[in-house]
Coordinates of C-alpha atoms in Angstrom, one line a residue:
M1 CA -19.1 -81.6 25.4
S2 CA -19.6 -84.1 22.6
D3 CA -17.2 -86.8 21.6
K4 CA -16.6 -85.0 18.4
N5 CA -14.7 -82.2 20.2
K6 CA -12.3 -84.6 22.1
Y7 CA -10.0 -85.3 19.1
V8 CA -6.4 -85.2 20.1
R9 CA -3.8 -85.7 17.4
V10 CA -1.1 -88.2 18.2
I11 CA 2.2 -87.5 16.5
D12 CA 4.4 -90.7 16.0
A13 CA 8.1 -91.0 15.4
S14 CA 7.7 -91.1 11.6
H15 CA 6.3 -87.5 11.7
A16 CA 9.2 -86.3 13.6
D17 CA 11.5 -87.9 11.1
C18 CA 9.6 -86.2 8.4
H19 CA 10.1 -82.8 9.9
A20 CA 13.8 -83.3 10.4
L21 CA 14.1 -84.5 6.7
A22 CA 12.1 -81.5 5.5
E23 CA 14.4 -79.2 7.4
T24 CA 17.5 -80.8 5.7
L25 CA 15.9 -80.7 2.3
G26 CA 15.0 -77.2 2.8
R27 CA 18.6 -76.3 3.5
I28 CA 20.1 -78.3 0.6
G29 CA 17.4 -77.7 -1.8
D30 CA 17.5 -73.8 -1.4
K31 CA 18.2 -72.0 -4.5
W32 CA 21.1 -69.9 -3.0
T33 CA 22.6 -72.9 -1.2
V34 CA 22.9 -74.9 -4.5
M35 CA 24.4 -72.0 -6.2
V36 CA 26.9 -71.2 -3.4
V37 CA 27.8 -74.9 -2.9
G38 CA 28.3 -75.3 -6.7
T39 CA 30.6 -72.2 -6.7
L40 CA 32.7 -73.6 -4.0
Q41 CA 33.2 -77.0 -5.5
D42 CA 36.5 -76.1 -7.1
G43 CA 38.1 -74.8 -3.9
P44 CA 38.1 -72.0 -1.4
L45 CA 36.9 -68.5 -2.3
R46 CA 36.7 -65.1 -0.6
Y47 CA 33.2 -63.7 0.2
N48 CA 33.5 -61.1 -2.7
E49 CA 34.6 -63.8 -5.2
I50 CA 31.4 -65.8 -4.3
H51 CA 29.2 -62.6 -4.6
R52 CA 30.6 -61.9 -8.0
I53 CA 30.1 -65.5 -9.3
V54 CA 26.6 -66.1 -7.9
D55 CA 24.5 -64.0 -10.1
G56 CA 21.6 -62.1 -8.4
I57 CA 22.4 -62.8 -4.8
S58 CA 22.3 -59.9 -2.3
Q59 CA 24.9 -59.5 0.2
R60 CA 22.5 -60.2 3.0
M61 CA 21.3 -63.4 1.4
L62 CA 24.9 -64.5 0.7
T63 CA 25.7 -63.8 4.3
L64 CA 22.6 -65.8 5.6
T65 CA 23.4 -68.7 3.2
L66 CA 27.1 -69.0 4.2
K67 CA 26.2 -68.9 7.9
G68 CA 23.6 -71.6 7.5
L69 CA 26.0 -73.7 5.5
E70 CA 28.7 -73.3 8.2
Q71 CA 26.1 -74.0 10.9
D72 CA 25.1 -77.3 9.1
G73 CA 28.8 -78.3 8.6
L74 CA 28.7 -77.9 4.8
V75 CA 31.2 -75.0 4.7
T76 CA 34.1 -73.9 6.7
R77 CA 35.1 -70.3 7.3
T78 CA 38.8 -69.6 7.7
I79 CA 40.0 -66.2 8.9
F80 CA 43.6 -65.2 8.0
S81 CA 45.2 -62.5 10.1
T82 CA 46.3 -60.2 7.4
I83 CA 45.8 -56.5 6.8
P84 CA 43.1 -56.3 5.7
P85 CA 41.7 -59.6 7.3
R86 CA 41.2 -62.3 4.6
V87 CA 38.2 -64.8 5.1
D88 CA 38.0 -67.9 2.9
Y89 CA 35.0 -70.2 2.6
E90 CA 35.5 -73.9 1.5
L91 CA 33.3 -76.9 1.3
T92 CA 33.8 -79.6 4.1
D93 CA 34.0 -83.3 3.3
L94 CA 30.1 -83.2 4.0
G95 CA 29.7 -80.3 1.5
R96 CA 31.8 -82.1 -1.1
L97 CA 29.5 -85.2 -0.7
L98 CA 26.5 -82.9 -1.5
M99 CA 28.0 -82.1 -4.9
V100 CA 27.2 -85.7 -6.1
P101 CA 23.5 -85.3 -5.9
L102 CA 23.7 -81.7 -7.0
Q103 CA 25.6 -82.7 -10.0
S104 CA 23.0 -85.3 -11.0
L105 CA 20.2 -82.6 -10.6
Y106 CA 22.2 -80.2 -12.7
D107 CA 22.6 -82.9 -15.5
W108 CA 18.9 -83.9 -15.4
A109 CA 17.9 -80.1 -15.6
K110 CA 20.2 -79.4 -18.5
K111 CA 19.0 -82.5 -20.4
H112 CA 15.3 -81.9 -19.7
R113 CA 15.1 -78.2 -19.9
P114 CA 14.0 -78.3 -23.6
A115 CA 11.1 -80.7 -22.9
M116 CA 10.1 -78.4 -19.9
L117 CA 10.0 -75.4 -22.0
A118 CA 7.9 -77.2 -24.8
A119 CA 5.6 -78.3 -22.1
R120 CA 5.2 -74.7 -20.9
E121 CA 4.5 -73.5 -24.3
K122 CA 1.9 -76.2 -24.9
F123 CA 0.3 -75.3 -21.6
A124 CA 0.2 -71.7 -22.4
A125 CA -1.2 -72.4 -26.0
R126 CA -3.9 -74.6 -24.3
N127 CA -4.8 -71.8 -21.8
R128 CA -5.0 -69.2 -24.6
L129 CA -7.3 -71.5 -26.6
A130 CA -9.5 -71.9 -23.6
A131 CA -9.6 -68.3 -22.9
S132 CA -10.6 -67.5 -26.5
R133 CA -13.4 -70.1 -26.4
Q134 CA -14.8 -68.6 -23.2
A135 CA -14.4 -65.1 -24.6
R136 CA -16.7 -66.2 -27.5
F137 CA -19.4 -67.5 -25.2
T138 CA -19.3 -64.6 -22.8
T139 CA -19.2 -61.8 -25.4
P140 CA -22.6 -60.1 -25.8
R141 CA -24.0 -60.1 -29.4

């Protein structure tokens, strides 16, 4: 066997930290997580209230998102022994701390959305122009 085939990748601690951070960023950067956390910022809500507010989320995705948020300590689930049983979801202190960067991202997105839409249009126009130029050169005469 040659020396070329004996390569062994060494994983140092910084890679483990990167993986852990990627997992955390995956949770807090998820589209549904952001929307559910934002929905709960004003206080506890029942499952169906969250489902009505978060446009487009399926029941399955809402259930998975709430379970993940509860597992990660961002949301608490309180069961009231009434008939029918009532379940409220509420942000924990950690979940409320997440609202600070999420609010900043929301503000940034709102402020810069027009610039992004203009850039998309410019990009599309450039692609249309390139496609029309290419069509002129490839069209048989």
